[in-house]
Amino acid sequence: MNHKISITVLIENTSDGILACEHGLSLLIEYAGKRILLDAGSTGAFCENADVLGISLVGLDACVLSHGHYDHAGGFEKIFLLDPAEKVYARKEALGVYLSSGREMYEIGVPQNVASYRERFILVDGIREILPGIVLVPHDTRGLDQIGEKTGLYKRQDGQILPDDFAHEQSLVIDTDRGLVIFNSCSHAGAANIIREARAACGQKRVCAYVGGLHMKEEKDHKEICMFSDEEIDKLCQVFRQEVTEQIYTGHCTGTLGFEKLYSRLGDQVHRLSTGLRFEL
């Protein structure tokens, strides 16, 4: 049966001014009678938005943390307090120490108040089907630490600070009759790698849609810039044209400039995520 996927953006960096927004992402995904929460933003503001939208977050069928950064994990304490039975699927590395380098190195990992609920996390190793047709796919592409170093993202491991290889990041993949729908909140490992990994995990089926951030946004001198060169954007768009048969929805760490560059090349195949947006795939 060809079930539609319904997505509600509970929080993202942008809003229409009625709902709260913040640097973060939280999506409610509804598929085949199941409700999955992907990420919880930086704070509990996504819960307040859900209330305004008339959405209950009690009795979810699954919660998933895309990767171990505060802007995706920070709000999960609200879920833990709201529903004492709820647990969160995360990579086994997700509760590690992660850092970003700017003028100085600073921690960006799961906040301690959330990490202290360790018993509420289901720490996953390898590919995991969490519900029928809904699969969590990790990164196993070699050399991802080079992307970490290039983008200034690091991890603390065995007393050393090393470039992040994004072992703590995962995609949520829904296997539909039309093809795969990939959700990857920041795509740190690169969309081409993520698509290849998702297809390998799901019988090499085609990808019909891609949803999530693309880690193109950076700030310099308090102004937003796009960290992708024109050549890199052209290569990314070529991947999307070849690999994604239908729609791309992106936002959060893609940034305004990154989205505009994508739209100028992909046109109406690409859509902007914003707090409160509801759409179907």
Short mmCIF file of N, CA and C in Angstrom, two decimals, residues 5-146:
data_model
loop_
_atom_site.label_atom_id
_atom_site.label_comp_id
_atom_site.label_asym_id
_atom_site.label_seq_id
_atom_site.Cartn_x
_atom_site.Cartn_y
_atom_site.Cartn_z
N ILE A 5 3.53 10.16 3.38
CA ILE A 5 4.29 10.60 4.55
C ILE A 5 3.91 12.05 4.80
N SER A 6 3.45 12.35 6.02
CA SER A 6 3.12 13.71 6.41
C SER A 6 4.19 14.23 7.36
N ILE A 7 4.68 15.42 7.11
CA ILE A 7 5.73 16.01 7.94
C ILE A 7 5.28 17.36 8.45
N THR A 8 5.47 17.59 9.74
CA THR A 8 5.24 18.90 10.34
C THR A 8 6.55 19.40 10.93
N VAL A 9 6.96 20.59 10.56
CA VAL A 9 8.18 21.18 11.10
C VAL A 9 7.82 21.85 12.42
N LEU A 10 8.21 21.22 13.52
CA LEU A 10 7.87 21.76 14.84
C LEU A 10 8.78 22.91 15.24
N ILE A 11 10.03 22.88 14.77
CA ILE A 11 10.90 24.05 14.95
C ILE A 11 12.02 24.01 13.93
N GLU A 12 12.40 25.22 13.52
CA GLU A 12 13.48 25.42 12.55
C GLU A 12 13.99 26.83 12.78
N ASN A 13 15.01 27.25 12.07
CA ASN A 13 15.61 28.56 12.29
C ASN A 13 14.69 29.72 11.92
N THR A 14 13.70 29.46 11.06
CA THR A 14 12.84 30.52 10.58
C THR A 14 11.38 30.24 10.93
N SER A 15 10.57 31.31 10.93
CA SER A 15 9.16 31.18 11.30
C SER A 15 8.37 32.31 10.66
N ASP A 16 7.06 32.15 10.67
CA ASP A 16 6.18 33.21 10.14
C ASP A 16 5.95 34.31 11.17
N GLY A 17 6.57 34.18 12.34
CA GLY A 17 6.42 35.20 13.38
C GLY A 17 5.41 34.83 14.44
N ILE A 18 4.57 33.84 14.17
CA ILE A 18 3.57 33.39 15.16
C ILE A 18 4.16 32.29 16.03
N LEU A 19 4.79 31.33 15.41
CA LEU A 19 5.41 30.23 16.15
C LEU A 19 6.85 30.60 16.50
N ALA A 20 7.35 30.00 17.58
CA ALA A 20 8.74 30.22 17.99
C ALA A 20 9.69 29.59 16.99
N CYS A 21 10.88 30.19 16.84
CA CYS A 21 11.93 29.58 16.04
C CYS A 21 13.25 29.71 16.80
N GLU A 22 14.22 28.92 16.41
CA GLU A 22 15.52 28.94 17.06
C GLU A 22 16.50 28.20 16.15
N HIS A 23 17.78 28.29 16.46
CA HIS A 23 18.77 27.49 15.74
C HIS A 23 18.61 26.03 16.16
N GLY A 24 17.91 25.28 15.33
CA GLY A 24 17.64 23.89 15.66
C GLY A 24 16.66 23.30 14.67
N LEU A 25 16.31 22.05 14.88
CA LEU A 25 15.37 21.39 13.99
C LEU A 25 14.61 20.32 14.76
N SER A 26 13.33 20.20 14.47
CA SER A 26 12.49 19.13 15.02
C SER A 26 11.37 18.87 14.03
N LEU A 27 11.24 17.60 13.62
CA LEU A 27 10.22 17.21 12.65
C LEU A 27 9.34 16.12 13.24
N LEU A 28 8.03 16.25 13.04
CA LEU A 28 7.10 15.17 13.35
C LEU A 28 6.74 14.50 12.04
N ILE A 29 7.05 13.21 11.95
CA ILE A 29 6.84 12.44 10.74
C ILE A 29 5.72 11.43 10.99
N GLU A 30 4.71 11.42 10.13
CA GLU A 30 3.60 10.48 10.27
C GLU A 30 3.56 9.59 9.02
N TYR A 31 3.56 8.27 9.27
CA TYR A 31 3.61 7.33 8.16
C TYR A 31 2.97 6.01 8.58
N ALA A 32 2.06 5.52 7.77
CA ALA A 32 1.41 4.22 7.98
C ALA A 32 0.85 4.09 9.39
N GLY A 33 0.24 5.17 9.88
CA GLY A 33 -0.37 5.15 11.20
C GLY A 33 0.59 5.32 12.36
N LYS A 34 1.87 5.56 12.08
CA LYS A 34 2.89 5.74 13.11
C LYS A 34 3.34 7.19 13.15
N ARG A 35 3.74 7.64 14.35
CA ARG A 35 4.22 9.01 14.53
C ARG A 35 5.65 8.96 15.10
N ILE A 36 6.57 9.59 14.38
CA ILE A 36 7.97 9.58 14.77
C ILE A 36 8.44 11.01 14.95
N LEU A 37 9.08 11.30 16.07
CA LEU A 37 9.69 12.60 16.31
C LEU A 37 11.17 12.50 15.97
N LEU A 38 11.61 13.30 15.00
CA LEU A 38 13.01 13.37 14.64
C LEU A 38 13.59 14.67 15.17
N ASP A 39 14.40 14.55 16.22
CA ASP A 39 15.08 15.69 16.85
C ASP A 39 14.12 16.57 17.64
N ALA A 40 14.71 17.41 18.50
CA ALA A 40 13.90 18.19 19.43
C ALA A 40 14.40 19.62 19.58
N GLY A 41 15.15 20.11 18.59
CA GLY A 41 15.61 21.49 18.64
C GLY A 41 16.58 21.75 19.77
N SER A 42 16.87 23.02 20.01
CA SER A 42 17.81 23.42 21.06
C SER A 42 17.19 23.46 22.44
N THR A 43 15.88 23.82 22.48
CA THR A 43 15.18 24.00 23.76
C THR A 43 13.85 23.26 23.68
N GLY A 44 12.98 23.57 24.62
CA GLY A 44 11.66 22.96 24.59
C GLY A 44 10.65 23.71 23.75
N ALA A 45 11.09 24.69 22.96
CA ALA A 45 10.16 25.53 22.20
C ALA A 45 9.35 24.72 21.19
N PHE A 46 9.88 23.60 20.71
CA PHE A 46 9.13 22.78 19.75
C PHE A 46 7.85 22.24 20.38
N CYS A 47 7.90 21.97 21.70
CA CYS A 47 6.70 21.49 22.40
C CYS A 47 5.63 22.57 22.46
N GLU A 48 6.05 23.80 22.71
CA GLU A 48 5.11 24.92 22.72
C GLU A 48 4.47 25.11 21.34
N ASN A 49 5.27 24.98 20.31
CA ASN A 49 4.73 25.08 18.95
C ASN A 49 3.74 23.96 18.67
N ALA A 50 4.05 22.75 19.15
CA ALA A 50 3.13 21.63 18.95
C ALA A 50 1.79 21.92 19.60
N ASP A 51 1.81 22.52 20.80
CA ASP A 51 0.57 22.88 21.48
C ASP A 51 -0.24 23.86 20.63
N VAL A 52 0.43 24.88 20.10
CA VAL A 52 -0.25 25.87 19.27
C VAL A 52 -0.87 25.21 18.04
N LEU A 53 -0.17 24.23 17.49
CA LEU A 53 -0.64 23.54 16.29
C LEU A 53 -1.66 22.44 16.59
N GLY A 54 -1.94 22.23 17.87
CA GLY A 54 -2.91 21.21 18.27
C GLY A 54 -2.38 19.79 18.13
N ILE A 55 -1.08 19.63 18.32
CA ILE A 55 -0.43 18.32 18.17
C ILE A 55 -0.02 17.79 19.53
N SER A 56 -0.43 16.59 19.85
CA SER A 56 0.00 15.94 21.09
C SER A 56 1.30 15.18 20.85
N LEU A 57 2.24 15.33 21.76
CA LEU A 57 3.51 14.60 21.67
C LEU A 57 3.59 13.47 22.70
N VAL A 58 2.44 13.10 23.24
CA VAL A 58 2.36 11.95 24.14
C VAL A 58 2.04 10.71 23.30
N GLY A 59 2.66 9.60 23.62
CA GLY A 59 2.35 8.36 22.93
C GLY A 59 2.92 8.26 21.54
N LEU A 60 4.08 8.86 21.31
CA LEU A 60 4.74 8.74 20.01
C LEU A 60 5.18 7.29 19.81
N ASP A 61 5.27 6.89 18.56
CA ASP A 61 5.70 5.52 18.26
C ASP A 61 7.22 5.37 18.28
N ALA A 62 7.93 6.46 18.06
CA ALA A 62 9.39 6.44 18.15
C ALA A 62 9.91 7.86 18.20
N CYS A 63 11.03 8.04 18.89
CA CYS A 63 11.78 9.30 18.87
C CYS A 63 13.19 8.97 18.38
N VAL A 64 13.75 9.86 17.57
CA VAL A 64 15.07 9.63 17.00
C VAL A 64 15.91 10.89 17.14
N LEU A 65 17.16 10.72 17.57
CA LEU A 65 18.13 11.80 17.57
C LEU A 65 19.05 11.60 16.37
N SER A 66 19.09 12.59 15.49
CA SER A 66 19.87 12.44 14.26
C SER A 66 21.37 12.42 14.52
N HIS A 67 21.84 13.22 15.49
CA HIS A 67 23.27 13.24 15.81
C HIS A 67 23.46 13.98 17.12
N GLY A 68 24.67 13.88 17.66
CA GLY A 68 24.91 14.33 19.02
C GLY A 68 25.26 15.79 19.18
N HIS A 69 24.45 16.69 18.61
CA HIS A 69 24.65 18.13 18.76
C HIS A 69 23.46 18.75 19.50
N TYR A 70 23.75 19.80 20.27
CA TYR A 70 22.76 20.41 21.15
C TYR A 70 21.53 20.92 20.42
N ASP A 71 21.71 21.42 19.19
CA ASP A 71 20.59 22.04 18.49
C ASP A 71 19.59 21.02 17.94
N HIS A 72 19.86 19.74 18.18
CA HIS A 72 18.94 18.67 17.81
C HIS A 72 18.51 17.85 19.02
N ALA A 73 19.30 17.94 20.09
CA ALA A 73 19.05 17.13 21.28
C ALA A 73 18.49 17.92 22.46
N GLY A 74 18.69 19.24 22.47
CA GLY A 74 18.43 20.04 23.66
C GLY A 74 17.02 19.96 24.19
N GLY A 75 16.03 19.76 23.32
CA GLY A 75 14.65 19.75 23.77
C GLY A 75 14.13 18.41 24.26
N PHE A 76 14.94 17.36 24.20
CA PHE A 76 14.42 16.04 24.54
C PHE A 76 14.05 15.90 26.02
N GLU A 77 14.60 16.74 26.89
CA GLU A 77 14.18 16.67 28.29
C GLU A 77 12.68 16.91 28.41
N LYS A 78 12.13 17.79 27.57
CA LYS A 78 10.69 18.04 27.58
C LYS A 78 9.91 16.76 27.28
N ILE A 79 10.40 15.97 26.32
CA ILE A 79 9.75 14.71 25.98
C ILE A 79 9.86 13.73 27.15
N PHE A 80 11.02 13.66 27.76
CA PHE A 80 11.23 12.75 28.88
C PHE A 80 10.29 13.07 30.04
N LEU A 81 10.06 14.37 30.29
CA LEU A 81 9.17 14.77 31.37
C LEU A 81 7.70 14.61 30.97
N LEU A 82 7.41 14.81 29.69
CA LEU A 82 6.04 14.72 29.20
C LEU A 82 5.54 13.28 29.18
N ASP A 83 6.41 12.35 28.81
CA ASP A 83 6.02 10.95 28.67
C ASP A 83 7.11 10.07 29.28
N PRO A 84 6.92 9.61 30.52
CA PRO A 84 7.94 8.84 31.22
C PRO A 84 8.32 7.52 30.53
N ALA A 85 7.50 7.07 29.57
CA ALA A 85 7.80 5.81 28.88
C ALA A 85 8.60 6.02 27.60
N GLU A 86 8.74 7.27 27.18
CA GLU A 86 9.35 7.52 25.87
C GLU A 86 10.86 7.35 25.90
N LYS A 87 11.39 6.73 24.85
CA LYS A 87 12.83 6.58 24.70
C LYS A 87 13.25 7.12 23.34
N VAL A 88 14.56 7.35 23.19
CA VAL A 88 15.09 7.99 21.99
C VAL A 88 16.16 7.10 21.36
N TYR A 89 15.99 6.80 20.08
CA TYR A 89 17.02 6.07 19.34
C TYR A 89 18.14 7.03 18.96
N ALA A 90 19.37 6.64 19.25
CA ALA A 90 20.54 7.45 18.89
C ALA A 90 21.70 6.51 18.59
N ARG A 91 22.70 7.00 17.88
CA ARG A 91 23.89 6.21 17.66
C ARG A 91 24.61 5.99 18.99
N LYS A 92 25.34 4.91 19.08
CA LYS A 92 26.03 4.60 20.35
C LYS A 92 27.08 5.66 20.69
N GLU A 93 27.52 6.43 19.69
CA GLU A 93 28.50 7.49 19.92
C GLU A 93 27.87 8.85 20.23
N ALA A 94 26.54 8.93 20.23
CA ALA A 94 25.86 10.24 20.25
C ALA A 94 26.07 11.03 21.53
N LEU A 95 26.36 10.35 22.63
CA LEU A 95 26.51 11.05 23.91
C LEU A 95 27.97 11.40 24.20
N GLY A 96 28.82 11.33 23.19
CA GLY A 96 30.21 11.73 23.33
C GLY A 96 30.36 13.24 23.40
N VAL A 97 31.62 13.69 23.40
CA VAL A 97 31.92 15.12 23.49
C VAL A 97 32.27 15.62 22.09
N TYR A 98 31.50 16.59 21.61
CA TYR A 98 31.68 17.14 20.27
C TYR A 98 31.92 18.64 20.36
N LEU A 99 32.77 19.14 19.48
CA LEU A 99 33.23 20.52 19.57
C LEU A 99 33.22 21.19 18.20
N SER A 100 33.15 22.51 18.24
CA SER A 100 33.26 23.32 17.03
C SER A 100 34.36 24.34 17.25
N SER A 101 35.07 24.66 16.20
CA SER A 101 36.16 25.64 16.32
C SER A 101 35.77 26.91 15.60
N GLY A 102 35.85 28.00 16.30
CA GLY A 102 35.66 29.32 15.71
C GLY A 102 36.85 30.14 16.16
N ARG A 103 36.59 31.19 16.89
CA ARG A 103 37.71 31.91 17.52
C ARG A 103 38.35 31.06 18.60
N GLU A 104 37.56 30.15 19.16
CA GLU A 104 38.07 29.20 20.15
C GLU A 104 37.23 27.93 20.05
N MET A 105 37.75 26.83 20.62
CA MET A 105 37.04 25.56 20.59
C MET A 105 35.96 25.56 21.67
N TYR A 106 34.75 25.15 21.32
CA TYR A 106 33.68 25.10 22.32
C TYR A 106 32.82 23.87 22.07
N GLU A 107 32.18 23.37 23.15
CA GLU A 107 31.41 22.15 23.08
C GLU A 107 30.04 22.39 22.45
N ILE A 108 29.63 21.44 21.62
CA ILE A 108 28.32 21.55 20.95
C ILE A 108 27.54 20.24 21.08
N GLY A 109 27.95 19.38 22.02
CA GLY A 109 27.32 18.08 22.14
C GLY A 109 25.97 18.11 22.85
N VAL A 110 25.44 16.93 23.13
CA VAL A 110 24.16 16.80 23.84
C VAL A 110 24.30 17.47 25.20
N PRO A 111 23.41 18.40 25.56
CA PRO A 111 23.51 19.08 26.87
C PRO A 111 23.45 18.08 28.02
N GLN A 112 24.13 18.42 29.10
CA GLN A 112 24.23 17.50 30.23
C GLN A 112 22.87 17.16 30.83
N ASN A 113 21.96 18.13 30.85
CA ASN A 113 20.64 17.84 31.43
C ASN A 113 19.89 16.78 30.62
N VAL A 114 20.16 16.69 29.34
CA VAL A 114 19.55 15.66 28.49
C VAL A 114 20.34 14.36 28.59
N ALA A 115 21.66 14.45 28.51
CA ALA A 115 22.51 13.25 28.59
C ALA A 115 22.36 12.52 29.91
N SER A 116 21.95 13.25 30.96
CA SER A 116 21.80 12.60 32.28
C SER A 116 20.66 11.57 32.28
N TYR A 117 19.76 11.64 31.29
CA TYR A 117 18.69 10.64 31.14
C TYR A 117 19.20 9.46 30.30
N ARG A 118 20.37 8.97 30.61
CA ARG A 118 21.01 7.98 29.76
C ARG A 118 20.14 6.74 29.55
N GLU A 119 19.38 6.37 30.59
CA GLU A 119 18.54 5.18 30.48
C GLU A 119 17.39 5.36 29.50
N ARG A 120 17.16 6.58 29.07
CA ARG A 120 16.07 6.86 28.13
C ARG A 120 16.54 6.81 26.67
N PHE A 121 17.82 6.54 26.47
CA PHE A 121 18.35 6.42 25.12
C PHE A 121 18.54 4.96 24.74
N ILE A 122 18.11 4.62 23.54
CA ILE A 122 18.41 3.31 22.94
C ILE A 122 19.57 3.54 22.00
N LEU A 123 20.77 3.12 22.42
CA LEU A 123 21.98 3.40 21.66
C LEU A 123 22.20 2.30 20.63
N VAL A 124 22.21 2.71 19.37
CA VAL A 124 22.16 1.79 18.24
C VAL A 124 23.53 1.64 17.61
N ASP A 125 23.86 0.42 17.24
CA ASP A 125 25.08 0.13 16.49
C ASP A 125 24.68 -0.57 15.20
N GLY A 126 25.07 -0.03 14.06
CA GLY A 126 24.70 -0.64 12.79
C GLY A 126 23.33 -0.18 12.30
N ILE A 127 22.86 -0.85 11.25
CA ILE A 127 21.56 -0.53 10.66
C ILE A 127 20.46 -1.10 11.56
N ARG A 128 19.39 -0.33 11.79
CA ARG A 128 18.31 -0.79 12.68
C ARG A 128 16.95 -0.40 12.08
N GLU A 129 16.09 -1.39 11.88
CA GLU A 129 14.71 -1.12 11.51
C GLU A 129 13.94 -0.90 12.81
N ILE A 130 13.41 0.31 13.01
CA ILE A 130 12.74 0.62 14.27
C ILE A 130 11.23 0.43 14.20
N LEU A 131 10.69 0.52 12.99
CA LEU A 131 9.27 0.26 12.72
C LEU A 131 9.22 -0.32 11.31
N PRO A 132 8.14 -1.01 10.93
CA PRO A 132 8.09 -1.57 9.58
C PRO A 132 8.35 -0.54 8.50
N GLY A 133 9.39 -0.76 7.70
CA GLY A 133 9.73 0.14 6.62
C GLY A 133 10.47 1.39 7.02
N ILE A 134 10.83 1.52 8.30
CA ILE A 134 11.52 2.71 8.79
C ILE A 134 12.85 2.28 9.39
N VAL A 135 13.94 2.73 8.77
CA VAL A 135 15.27 2.20 9.06
C VAL A 135 16.21 3.34 9.46
N LEU A 136 17.06 3.10 10.45
CA LEU A 136 18.12 4.02 10.82
C LEU A 136 19.41 3.54 10.17
N VAL A 137 20.07 4.44 9.44
CA VAL A 137 21.27 4.08 8.68
C VAL A 137 22.45 4.93 9.17
N PRO A 138 23.52 4.30 9.63
CA PRO A 138 24.71 5.05 10.08
C PRO A 138 25.63 5.39 8.93
N HIS A 139 26.67 6.15 9.22
CA HIS A 139 27.70 6.47 8.24
C HIS A 139 28.85 5.48 8.36
N ASP A 140 29.27 4.89 7.24
CA ASP A 140 30.45 4.03 7.25
C ASP A 140 31.41 4.37 6.10
N THR A 141 31.17 5.51 5.47
CA THR A 141 32.07 5.96 4.41
C THR A 141 33.43 6.34 5.00
N ARG A 142 34.50 5.88 4.38
CA ARG A 142 35.83 6.22 4.88
C ARG A 142 36.18 7.68 4.59
N GLY A 143 37.00 8.24 5.46
CA GLY A 143 37.52 9.58 5.22
C GLY A 143 36.62 10.72 5.63
N LEU A 144 35.56 10.42 6.38
CA LEU A 144 34.66 11.51 6.78
C LEU A 144 35.31 12.47 7.76
N ASP A 145 36.37 12.03 8.44
CA ASP A 145 37.09 12.93 9.34
C ASP A 145 37.70 14.10 8.58
N GLN A 146 37.95 13.92 7.28
CA GLN A 146 38.46 15.03 6.48
C GLN A 146 37.41 16.12 6.32
#
